[in-house]
XYZ file of C-alpha atoms in Angstrom:
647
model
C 0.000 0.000 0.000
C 1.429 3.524 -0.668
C 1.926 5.675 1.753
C 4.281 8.042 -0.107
C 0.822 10.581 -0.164
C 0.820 10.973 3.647
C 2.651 14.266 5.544
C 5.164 12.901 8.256
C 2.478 13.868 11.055
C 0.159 11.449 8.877
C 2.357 8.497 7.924
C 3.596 8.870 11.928
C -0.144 8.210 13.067
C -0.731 5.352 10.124
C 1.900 3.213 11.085
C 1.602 3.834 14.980
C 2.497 0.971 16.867
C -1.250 -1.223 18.351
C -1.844 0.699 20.693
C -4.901 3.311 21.967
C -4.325 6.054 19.685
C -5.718 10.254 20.642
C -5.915 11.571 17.247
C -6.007 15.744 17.346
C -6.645 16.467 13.985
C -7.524 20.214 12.877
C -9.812 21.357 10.028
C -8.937 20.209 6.805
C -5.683 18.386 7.959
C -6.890 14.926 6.368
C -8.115 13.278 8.927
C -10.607 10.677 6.899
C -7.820 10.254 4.562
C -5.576 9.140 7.691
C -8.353 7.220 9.759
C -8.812 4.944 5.930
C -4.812 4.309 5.417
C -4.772 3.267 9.297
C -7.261 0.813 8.963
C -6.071 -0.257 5.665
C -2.424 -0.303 6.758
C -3.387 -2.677 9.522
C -4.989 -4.879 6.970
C -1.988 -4.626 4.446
C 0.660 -5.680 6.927
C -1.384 -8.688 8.366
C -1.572 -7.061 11.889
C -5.367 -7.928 11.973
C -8.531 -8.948 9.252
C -11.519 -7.206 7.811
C -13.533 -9.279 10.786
C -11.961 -7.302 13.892
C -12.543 -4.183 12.670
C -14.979 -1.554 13.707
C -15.384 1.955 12.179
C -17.773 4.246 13.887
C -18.578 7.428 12.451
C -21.838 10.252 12.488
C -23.298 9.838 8.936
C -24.187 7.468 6.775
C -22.252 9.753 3.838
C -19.185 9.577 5.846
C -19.096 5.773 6.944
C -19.834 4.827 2.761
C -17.233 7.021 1.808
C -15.212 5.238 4.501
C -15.333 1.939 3.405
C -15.191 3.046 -0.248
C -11.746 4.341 0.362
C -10.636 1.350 2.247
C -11.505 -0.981 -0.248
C -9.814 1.764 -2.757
C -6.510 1.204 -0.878
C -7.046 -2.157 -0.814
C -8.056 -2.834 -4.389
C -10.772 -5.535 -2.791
C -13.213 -5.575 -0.946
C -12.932 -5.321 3.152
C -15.769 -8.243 3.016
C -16.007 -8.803 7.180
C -14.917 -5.113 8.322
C -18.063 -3.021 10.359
C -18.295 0.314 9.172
C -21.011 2.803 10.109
C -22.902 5.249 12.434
C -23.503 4.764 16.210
C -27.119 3.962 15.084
C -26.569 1.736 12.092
C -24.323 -0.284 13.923
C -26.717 -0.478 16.605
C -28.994 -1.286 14.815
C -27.161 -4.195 13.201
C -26.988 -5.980 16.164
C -30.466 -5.696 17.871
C -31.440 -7.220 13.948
C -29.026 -9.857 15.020
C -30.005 -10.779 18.873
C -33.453 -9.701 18.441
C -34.527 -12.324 20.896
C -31.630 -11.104 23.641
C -32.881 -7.565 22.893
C -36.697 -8.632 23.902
C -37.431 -7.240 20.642
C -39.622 -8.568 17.795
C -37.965 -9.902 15.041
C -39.390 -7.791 12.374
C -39.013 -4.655 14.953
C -39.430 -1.045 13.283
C -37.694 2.286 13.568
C -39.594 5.048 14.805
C -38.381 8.663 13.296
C -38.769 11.863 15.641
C -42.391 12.431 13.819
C -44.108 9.358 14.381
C -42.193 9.180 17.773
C -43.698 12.189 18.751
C -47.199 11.428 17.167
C -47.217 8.298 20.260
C -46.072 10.592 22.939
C -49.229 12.721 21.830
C -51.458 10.106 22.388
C -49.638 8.839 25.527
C -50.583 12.850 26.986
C -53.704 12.105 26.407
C -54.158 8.268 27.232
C -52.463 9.972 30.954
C -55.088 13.080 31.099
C -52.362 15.581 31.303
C -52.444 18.858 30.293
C -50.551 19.433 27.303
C -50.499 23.063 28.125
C -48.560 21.937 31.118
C -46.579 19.507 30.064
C -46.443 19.113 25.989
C -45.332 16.206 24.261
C -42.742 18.140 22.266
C -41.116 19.050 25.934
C -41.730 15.085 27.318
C -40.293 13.974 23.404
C -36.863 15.561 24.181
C -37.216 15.126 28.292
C -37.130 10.489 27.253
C -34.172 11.350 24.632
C -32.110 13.226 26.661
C -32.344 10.504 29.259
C -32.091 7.714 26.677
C -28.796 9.987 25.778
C -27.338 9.465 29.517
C -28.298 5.727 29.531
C -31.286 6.394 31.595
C -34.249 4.200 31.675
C -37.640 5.941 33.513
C -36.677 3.283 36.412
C -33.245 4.634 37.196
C -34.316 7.958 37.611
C -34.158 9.837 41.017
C -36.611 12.868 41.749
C -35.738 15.472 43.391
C -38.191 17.206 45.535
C -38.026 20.779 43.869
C -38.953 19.193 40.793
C -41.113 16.463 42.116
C -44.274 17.537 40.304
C -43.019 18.309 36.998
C -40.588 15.414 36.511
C -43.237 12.925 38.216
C -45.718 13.859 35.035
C -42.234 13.078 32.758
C -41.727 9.644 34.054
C -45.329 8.642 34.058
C -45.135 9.537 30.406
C -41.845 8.037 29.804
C -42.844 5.149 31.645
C -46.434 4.426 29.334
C -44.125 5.330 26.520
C -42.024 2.717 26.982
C -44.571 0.491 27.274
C -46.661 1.104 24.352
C -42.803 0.804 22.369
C -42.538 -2.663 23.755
C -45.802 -3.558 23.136
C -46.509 -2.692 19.414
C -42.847 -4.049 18.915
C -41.017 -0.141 17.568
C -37.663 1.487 18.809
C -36.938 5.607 18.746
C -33.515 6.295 17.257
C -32.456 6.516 21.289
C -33.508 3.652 21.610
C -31.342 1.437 19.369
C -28.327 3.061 20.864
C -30.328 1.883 25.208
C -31.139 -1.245 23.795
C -27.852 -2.195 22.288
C -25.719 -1.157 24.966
C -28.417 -3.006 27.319
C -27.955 -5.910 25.373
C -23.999 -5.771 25.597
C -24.220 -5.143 29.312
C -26.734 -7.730 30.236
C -25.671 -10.852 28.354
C -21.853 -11.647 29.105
C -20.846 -13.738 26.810
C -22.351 -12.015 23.573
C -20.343 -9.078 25.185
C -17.178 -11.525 25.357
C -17.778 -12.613 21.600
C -17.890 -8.886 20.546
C -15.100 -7.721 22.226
C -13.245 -10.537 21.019
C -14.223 -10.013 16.993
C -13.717 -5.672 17.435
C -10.386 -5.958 18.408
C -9.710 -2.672 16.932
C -12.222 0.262 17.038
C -12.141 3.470 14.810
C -13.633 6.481 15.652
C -14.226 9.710 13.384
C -15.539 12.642 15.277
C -14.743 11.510 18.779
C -15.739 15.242 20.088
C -19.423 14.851 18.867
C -20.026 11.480 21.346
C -22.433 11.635 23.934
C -23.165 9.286 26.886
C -24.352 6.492 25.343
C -22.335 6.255 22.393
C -19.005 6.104 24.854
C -20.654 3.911 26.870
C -21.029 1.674 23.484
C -17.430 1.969 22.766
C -16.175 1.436 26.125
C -18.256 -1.604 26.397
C -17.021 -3.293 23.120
C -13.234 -2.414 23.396
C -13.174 -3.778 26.811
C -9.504 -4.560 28.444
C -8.221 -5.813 25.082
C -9.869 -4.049 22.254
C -7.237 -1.042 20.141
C -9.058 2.253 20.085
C -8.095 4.998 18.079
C -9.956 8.253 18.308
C -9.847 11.061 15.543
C -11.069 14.100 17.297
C -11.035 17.822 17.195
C -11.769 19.768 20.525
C -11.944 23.199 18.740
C -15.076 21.753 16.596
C -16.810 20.603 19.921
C -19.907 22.451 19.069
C -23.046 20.345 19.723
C -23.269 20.098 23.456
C -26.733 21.327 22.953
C -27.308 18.164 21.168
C -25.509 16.248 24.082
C -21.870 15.756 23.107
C -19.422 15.277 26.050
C -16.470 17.001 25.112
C -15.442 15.805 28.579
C -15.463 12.460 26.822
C -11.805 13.013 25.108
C -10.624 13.734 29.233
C -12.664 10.370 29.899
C -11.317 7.864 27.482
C -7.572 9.221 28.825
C -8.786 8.017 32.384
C -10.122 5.193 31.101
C -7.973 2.953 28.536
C -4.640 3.115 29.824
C -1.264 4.088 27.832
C -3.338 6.048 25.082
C -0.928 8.191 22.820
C -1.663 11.694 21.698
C -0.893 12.433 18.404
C -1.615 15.975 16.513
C -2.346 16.752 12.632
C -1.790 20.340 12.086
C -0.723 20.381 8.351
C -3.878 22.502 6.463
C -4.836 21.548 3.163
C -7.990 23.544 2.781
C -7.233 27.182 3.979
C -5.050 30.064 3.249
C -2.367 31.167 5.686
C -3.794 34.172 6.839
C -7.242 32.384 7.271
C -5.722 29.793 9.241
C -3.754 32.551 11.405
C -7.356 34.559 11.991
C -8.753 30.869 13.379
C -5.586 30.265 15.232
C -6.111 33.551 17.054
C -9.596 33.074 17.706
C -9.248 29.844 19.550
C -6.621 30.762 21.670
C -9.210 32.632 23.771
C -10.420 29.275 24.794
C -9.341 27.723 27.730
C -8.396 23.680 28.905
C -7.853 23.168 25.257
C -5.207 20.558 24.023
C -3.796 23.136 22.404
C -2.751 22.953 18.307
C -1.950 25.138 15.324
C -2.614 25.185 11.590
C -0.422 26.157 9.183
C 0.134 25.401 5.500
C 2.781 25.479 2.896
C 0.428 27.039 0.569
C 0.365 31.263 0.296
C -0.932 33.379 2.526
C -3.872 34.905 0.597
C -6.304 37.543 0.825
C -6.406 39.633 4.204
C -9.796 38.511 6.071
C -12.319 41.354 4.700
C -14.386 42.991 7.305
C -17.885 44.678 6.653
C -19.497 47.176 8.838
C -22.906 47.316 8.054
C -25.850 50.128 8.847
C -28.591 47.330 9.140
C -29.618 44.126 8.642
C -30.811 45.297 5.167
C -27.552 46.541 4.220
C -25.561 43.401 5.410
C -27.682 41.353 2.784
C -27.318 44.406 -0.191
C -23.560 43.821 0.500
C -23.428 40.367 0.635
C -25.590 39.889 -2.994
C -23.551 41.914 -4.262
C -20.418 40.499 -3.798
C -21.942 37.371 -4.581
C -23.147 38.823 -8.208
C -19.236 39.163 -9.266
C -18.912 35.516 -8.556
C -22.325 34.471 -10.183
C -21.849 32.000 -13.357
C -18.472 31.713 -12.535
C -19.176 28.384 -10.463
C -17.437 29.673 -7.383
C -18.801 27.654 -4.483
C -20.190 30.441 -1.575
C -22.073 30.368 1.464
C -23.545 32.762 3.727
C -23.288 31.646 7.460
C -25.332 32.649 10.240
C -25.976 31.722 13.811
C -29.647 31.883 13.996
C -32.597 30.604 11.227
C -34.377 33.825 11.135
C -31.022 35.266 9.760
C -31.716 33.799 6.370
C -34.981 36.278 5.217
C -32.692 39.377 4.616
C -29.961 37.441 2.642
C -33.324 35.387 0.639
C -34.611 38.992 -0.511
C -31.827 40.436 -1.413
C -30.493 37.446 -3.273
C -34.349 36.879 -5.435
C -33.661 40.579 -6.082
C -30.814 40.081 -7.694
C -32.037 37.138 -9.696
C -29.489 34.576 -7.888
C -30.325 31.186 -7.568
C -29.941 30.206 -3.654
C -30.335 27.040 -1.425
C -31.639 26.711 2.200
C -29.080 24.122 2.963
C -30.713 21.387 5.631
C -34.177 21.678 4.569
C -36.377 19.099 4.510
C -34.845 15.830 3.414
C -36.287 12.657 0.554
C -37.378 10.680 3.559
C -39.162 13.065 5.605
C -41.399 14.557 3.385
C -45.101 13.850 3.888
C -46.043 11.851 0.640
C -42.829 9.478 1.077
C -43.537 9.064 5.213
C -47.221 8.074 3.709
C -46.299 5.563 1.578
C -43.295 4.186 3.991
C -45.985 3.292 6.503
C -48.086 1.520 3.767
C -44.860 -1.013 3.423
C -44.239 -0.845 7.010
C -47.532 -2.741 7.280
C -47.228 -5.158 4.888
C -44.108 -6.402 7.354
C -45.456 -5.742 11.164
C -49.064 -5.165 11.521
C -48.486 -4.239 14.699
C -46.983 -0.852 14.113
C -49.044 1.294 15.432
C -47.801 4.466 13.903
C -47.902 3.527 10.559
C -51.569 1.996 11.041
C -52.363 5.496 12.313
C -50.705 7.116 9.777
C -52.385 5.700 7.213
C -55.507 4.038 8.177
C -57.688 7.367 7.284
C -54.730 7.988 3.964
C -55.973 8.638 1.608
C -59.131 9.345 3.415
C -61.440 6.562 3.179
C -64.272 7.564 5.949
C -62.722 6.826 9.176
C -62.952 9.375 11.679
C -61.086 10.128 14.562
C -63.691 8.586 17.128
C -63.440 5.221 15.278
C -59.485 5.568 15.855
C -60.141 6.827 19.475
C -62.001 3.470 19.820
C -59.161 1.457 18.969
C -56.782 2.887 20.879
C -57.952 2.541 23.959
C -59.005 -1.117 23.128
C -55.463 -1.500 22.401
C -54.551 -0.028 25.486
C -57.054 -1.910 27.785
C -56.002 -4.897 26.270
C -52.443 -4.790 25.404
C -52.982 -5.281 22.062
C -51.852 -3.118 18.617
C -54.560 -1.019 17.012
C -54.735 -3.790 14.338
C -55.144 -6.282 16.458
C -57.922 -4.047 18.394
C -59.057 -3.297 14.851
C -59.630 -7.155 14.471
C -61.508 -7.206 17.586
C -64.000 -4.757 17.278
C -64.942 -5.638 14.070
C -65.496 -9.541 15.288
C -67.595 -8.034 18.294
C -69.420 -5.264 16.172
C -68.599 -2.560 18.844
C -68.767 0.087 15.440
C -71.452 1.310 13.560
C -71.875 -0.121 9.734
C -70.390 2.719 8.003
C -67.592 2.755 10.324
C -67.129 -0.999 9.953
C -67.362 -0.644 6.418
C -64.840 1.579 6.154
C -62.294 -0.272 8.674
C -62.711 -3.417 6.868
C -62.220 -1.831 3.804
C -58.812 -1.031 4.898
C -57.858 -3.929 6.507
C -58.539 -6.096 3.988
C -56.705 -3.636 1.442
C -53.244 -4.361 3.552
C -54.206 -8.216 3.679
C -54.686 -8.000 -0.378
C -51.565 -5.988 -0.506
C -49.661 -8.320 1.499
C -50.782 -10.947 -0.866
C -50.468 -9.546 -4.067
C -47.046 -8.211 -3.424
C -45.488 -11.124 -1.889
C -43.342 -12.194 -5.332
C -42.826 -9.259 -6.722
C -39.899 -7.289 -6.703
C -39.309 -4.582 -4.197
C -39.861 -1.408 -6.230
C -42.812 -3.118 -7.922
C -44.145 -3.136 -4.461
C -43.907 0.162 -4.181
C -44.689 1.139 -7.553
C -48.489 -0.846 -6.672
C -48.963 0.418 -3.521
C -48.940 4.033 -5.198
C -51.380 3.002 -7.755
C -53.389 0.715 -5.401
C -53.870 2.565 -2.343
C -55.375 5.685 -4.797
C -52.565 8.730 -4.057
C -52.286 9.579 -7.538
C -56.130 10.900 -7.367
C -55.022 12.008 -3.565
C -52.470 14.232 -3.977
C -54.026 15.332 -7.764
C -56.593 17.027 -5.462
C -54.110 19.843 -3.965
C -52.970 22.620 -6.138
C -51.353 21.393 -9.886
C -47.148 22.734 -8.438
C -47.898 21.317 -4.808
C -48.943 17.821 -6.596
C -46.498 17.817 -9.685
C -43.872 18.256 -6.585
C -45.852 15.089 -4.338
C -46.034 12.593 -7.395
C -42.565 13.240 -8.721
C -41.276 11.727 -5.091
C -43.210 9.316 -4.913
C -42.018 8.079 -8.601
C -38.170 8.954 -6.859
C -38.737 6.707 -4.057
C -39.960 4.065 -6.874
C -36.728 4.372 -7.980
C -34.998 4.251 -4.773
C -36.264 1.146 -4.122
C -34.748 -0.122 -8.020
C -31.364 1.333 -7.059
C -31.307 -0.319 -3.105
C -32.719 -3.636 -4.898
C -29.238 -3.544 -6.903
C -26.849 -2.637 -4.705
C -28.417 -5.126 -2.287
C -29.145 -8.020 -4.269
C -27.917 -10.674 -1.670
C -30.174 -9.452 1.402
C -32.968 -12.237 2.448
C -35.698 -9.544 3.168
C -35.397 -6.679 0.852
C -38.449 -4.980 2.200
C -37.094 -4.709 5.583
C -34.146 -3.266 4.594
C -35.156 -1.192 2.436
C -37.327 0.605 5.531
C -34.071 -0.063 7.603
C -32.408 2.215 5.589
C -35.258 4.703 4.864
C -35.626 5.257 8.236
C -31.700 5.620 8.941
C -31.431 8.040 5.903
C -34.822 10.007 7.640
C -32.321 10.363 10.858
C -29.406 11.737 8.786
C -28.715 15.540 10.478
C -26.988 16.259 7.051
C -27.500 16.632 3.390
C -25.040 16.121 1.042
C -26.751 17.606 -2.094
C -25.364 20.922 -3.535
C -26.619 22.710 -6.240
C -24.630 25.444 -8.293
C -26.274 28.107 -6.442
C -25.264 30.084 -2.775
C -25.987 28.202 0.352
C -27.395 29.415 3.470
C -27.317 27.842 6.786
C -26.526 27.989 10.125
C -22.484 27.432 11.585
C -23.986 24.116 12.751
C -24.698 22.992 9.507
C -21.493 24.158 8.062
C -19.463 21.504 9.971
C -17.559 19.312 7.589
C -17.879 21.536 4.516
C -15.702 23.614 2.655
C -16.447 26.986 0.559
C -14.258 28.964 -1.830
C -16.187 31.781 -0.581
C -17.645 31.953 3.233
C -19.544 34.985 4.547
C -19.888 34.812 8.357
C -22.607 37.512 8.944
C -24.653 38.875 12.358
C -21.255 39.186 14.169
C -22.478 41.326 17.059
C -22.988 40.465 20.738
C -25.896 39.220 22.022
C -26.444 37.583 18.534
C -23.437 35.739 17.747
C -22.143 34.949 20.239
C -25.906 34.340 21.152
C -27.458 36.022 24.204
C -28.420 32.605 25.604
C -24.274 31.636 25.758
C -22.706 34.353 27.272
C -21.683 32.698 30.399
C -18.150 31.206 29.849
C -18.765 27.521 29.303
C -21.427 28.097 26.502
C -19.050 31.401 24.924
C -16.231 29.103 24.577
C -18.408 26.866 22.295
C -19.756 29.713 20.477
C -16.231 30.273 19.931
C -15.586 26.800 18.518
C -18.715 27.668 16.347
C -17.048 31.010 14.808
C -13.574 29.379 14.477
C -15.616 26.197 12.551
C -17.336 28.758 10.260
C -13.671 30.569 9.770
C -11.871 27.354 8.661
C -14.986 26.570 6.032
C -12.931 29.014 3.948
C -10.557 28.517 1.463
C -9.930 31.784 -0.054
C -12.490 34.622 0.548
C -13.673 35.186 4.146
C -16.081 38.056 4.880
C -16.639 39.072 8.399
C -19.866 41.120 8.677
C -21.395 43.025 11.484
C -24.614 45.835 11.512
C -24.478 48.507 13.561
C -28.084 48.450 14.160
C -31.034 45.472 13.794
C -34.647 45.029 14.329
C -35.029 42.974 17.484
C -38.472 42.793 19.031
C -40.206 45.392 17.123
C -37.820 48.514 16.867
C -34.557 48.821 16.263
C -31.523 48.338 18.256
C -27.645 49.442 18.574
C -25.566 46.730 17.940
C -21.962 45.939 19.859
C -19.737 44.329 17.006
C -18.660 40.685 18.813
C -15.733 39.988 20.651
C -15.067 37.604 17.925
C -14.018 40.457 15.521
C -11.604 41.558 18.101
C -10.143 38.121 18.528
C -9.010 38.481 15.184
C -5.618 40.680 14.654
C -5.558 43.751 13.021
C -2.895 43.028 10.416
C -5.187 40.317 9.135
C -8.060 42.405 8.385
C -9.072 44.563 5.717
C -12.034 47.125 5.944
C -14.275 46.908 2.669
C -17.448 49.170 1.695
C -20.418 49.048 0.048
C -21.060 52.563 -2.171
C -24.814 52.309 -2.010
C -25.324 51.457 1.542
C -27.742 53.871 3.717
C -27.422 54.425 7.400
C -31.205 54.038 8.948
C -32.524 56.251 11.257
C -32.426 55.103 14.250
């Protein structure tokens, strides 16, 4: 294998010694490209196989390309080697040990939508004010918990909160009830119930740790609880870690990363090595040297700096605007020099609401633009609609998807009829279809209403039937003629259903393309809604058009722009009002020195000197940020036609 592409810092790390390996790797130092030679390396030299090798990662984007490259390096295939995401991996194995899991076997994946669609009906089920407590607040209240390996049993209540958090755990508990009942898992869940099933049966933990013998980790800063719990579990006394991490892009403790985990895993596997990449390939000197700056106002960090043998480049330009309006004027126009010239550019901000100003001024300009992170394939209504039509045909006793779709397209059954069967379900223990079954045996409904049920229950029987041989996307090709959403979604306005049907054809195809690639699978069906359901948890899109992006400093993590514009720089916006106290500024910190190194040549720094904040308009303190930056990196620029507001 050649290694003759690697930096010294790189080929050092690739060829470490086995051993529990710290890798601090900086923006756009090449980590992926180092994490794939090290686990190809080990493979090359006969130090391990394909079978004792686990590679963890966030995305399902990054743990393909992963494996791609490894087999790249290889020139074969890794057959044997684990690579994916904390969930997909968990996933794997409660497929696996379904029985030592206490699962079903043909178990489904609930996504945040139809997770939250139970917890409303749990609220209820409980009589508890949703004005009090609402099922969006309970929905994050189990997955937090879920995050910190917490079941509603282990929890303690304090008595300041005793009222409150007594209503949570009633909820969580009935929740995780109805979950075990009608045989679905939450995307928390997989990662409980696999470490659960690790912990609790010792000698599938034994086997485990003896196959992983050596774990890879991208993204190590971005772990929470029960992912490191995971980890620790499978490496055991014996198991190899190595860790690629980056403490200065530690910015999602909001979403429950530990960055105390990188102190934790140094406590906890003994004789682990530090190593640092520091070489930049993305950035230009002086870029690097503004994020350099920036993040040495952060304390307890590891401590690293980028540099690059390329030029220094363009001094970081610095706009002072009058208003929010005259940011976004600046901004499209800039932009317009670039446009046709397929210069990739993005506008960064810190909060959603950001985005209206730059939208305007951009359609007035005529420049194509995306919202980046908007609604992804495998959320949107029309493909969650059809989804729950397949889910069906494998696990009648899903209750979301029978709720989903049992009135889709609507076929005359009301809400009370679905009230019915809920609480039979409840009283009994039962699924809805199973309580569906019931009431129609014991004529508890009136004949329309039991016209209409059995209507629809027979239509998933005939399905099931009908569709049995054929191939997948034929299956879902009839079960968008059959079920009638062509004439459904016909009904709404001619762009709004042009926009419906041509998904619905796409996810026709979607199922063609997963039938290739997976020709070999037993049950295609089920992992076909595997993998829908995995892609529907994705945080990240991949897709870019030739047109400016917009989005948060969140979503800009792990991207890379020719152009970046990192706009609302003023205090109490960015950093946020919310994070001023020091713990939370030095993440917003990370956040501005993630959005700095998205730049390869052109970074814009914008600030407004006034903005319209509740109502009326404000005075606006540029942010600290800008003064983290040196002087002799920063030009001022102007915009000719820009107008001061009065104020």
């Amino acid at each position: 294998m050649d290694i003759s592409t690697l930096n010294s810092a790189q080929r050092e790390a690739v060829t470490a010694p086995l051993e529990h390996i710290l890798l601090l790797a900086g923006a756009g130092s090449g980590k992926t490209k180092c994490l794939t030679h090290r686990i190809a390396w080990l493979l090359k030299t006969e130090q391990t196989y394909p079978h004792n090798i686990l590679a963890v990662t966030f995305t399902n984007k990054a743990a393909n390309e992963m494996r791609s490259r490894i087999d790249a390096l290889l020139k074969k295939p890794a057959k044997g080697l684990w690579a994916g995401t904390f969930h997909s991996i968990a996933h794997r194995l409660l497929r696996i040990h379904w029985k030592d899991a206490n699962l079903p076997q043909a178990f489904q994946i609930l996504d945040s939508q139809d997770q939250l669609r139970i917890l409303k009906q749990v609220v209820k089920s409980l009589n508890i004010d949703k004005e009090t407590l609402s099922p969006k607040r309970a929905q994050h209240f189990i997955n937090a918990c879920k995050d910190e390996a917490l079941r509603a049993k282990d929890i303690v209540i304090e008595v300041e909160e005793k009222f409150l958090k007594a209503k949570m755990l009633e909820i969580y508990s009935a929740y995780e009830e109805t979950c075990q009942r009608t045989g679905v898992v939450d995307f928390a869940e997989l990662l409980l119930r696999s470490y659960e099933l690790l912990r609790d049966h010792p000698p599938l933990l034994e086997y485990y740790q003896q196959r992983f013998r050596h774990i890879h980790v991208d993204e190590f800063q971005d772990t929470n609880t029960i992912q490191y719990k995971n980890l620790q579990l499978l490496a055991g006394k014996q198991g190899k870690m190595f860790v690629v991490f980056d403490d200065d892009q530690s910015i999602y403790a909001w979403r429950g990363a530990k960055l105390e985990n990188i102190q934790q895993i140094q406590q906890d596997f003994s004789e682990t090595r530090l190593m640092r990449l520091e070489q930049n390939y993305r950035s230009t000197g002086i870029i690097l040297e503004a994020a350099n700056a920036l993040i040495a106002n952060n304390k307890g960090r590891l401590g690293k700096k980028l540099w690059t043998q390329d030029k220094a480049g363009e001094p970081v330009n610095l706009y002072t605007a009058y208003s929010e309006i005259d940011e976004a004027q600046f901004v499209a126009e800039k932009i317009q020099a670039w446009q046709g010239k397929r210069v990739e550019i993005a506008i960064l901000y810190r909060t959603t609401a950001q985005s209206r100003q730059f939208e305007e001024a951009l359609l007035l300009k005529g420049m194509p633009y995306r919202i980046y992170g908007g609604q992804r394939f495998y959320e949107r209504l029309e493909i969650k609609n059809m989804l729950a039509y397949l889910r069906l045909l494998v696990h009648r006793d899903d209750d979301s998807a029978f709720e989903r779709v049992i009135n889709t397209p609507k076929r005359g059954i009301g809400n009370r009829t679905v009230d019915i069967l809920r609480s039979l379900a409840r009283q009994q223990g039962n699924s809805m279809w199973q309580a569906a079954c019931a009431v129609l045996e014991t004529k508890q409904l009136k004949a329309r209403a039991a016209n209409s049920l059995t209507t629809f229950l027979n239509l998933i029987e005939q399905l099931t039937a009908q569709l049995k041989d054929l191939p997948l996307h034929e299956k879902v090709e009839q079960i968008k003629i059959v079920t009638g959403f062509i004439a459904h979604y016909k009904k709404e306005s001619k762009q709004e259903a042009e926009k419906r049907l041509e998904n619905l054809e796409e996810l026709v195809t979607a199922a063609r393309q997963f039938e290739q690639l997976n020709k070999n699978k037993s049950n295609l069906l089920t992992a076909f809604l595997d993998h829908a359901a995995l892609e529907a948890g994705e945080r990240q899109s991949s897709q870019f058009d030739d047109c400016v992006q917009l989005m948060t400093l969140h979503a800009a993590k792990g991207l890379e722009f020719k152009v970046v514009f990192i706009c609302g720089l003023e205090e109490g916006l960015f950093p946020h009002q919310n994070s001023l106290d020091e713990s939370k500024l030095e993440e917003e910190r990370r956040l501005c020195y993630v959005g700095i190194t998205r730049a390869r040549q052109y970074l814009y720094l914008c600030h407004s000197k006034s903005r319209y904040r509740y109502g009326m308009r404000d005075r606006c303190i540029p942010s600290r940020f800008i003064q983290e930056v040196p002087l002799e990196l920063i030009q001022d620029v102007r915009l000719k036609s820009a107008m001061a507001p009065s104020l």
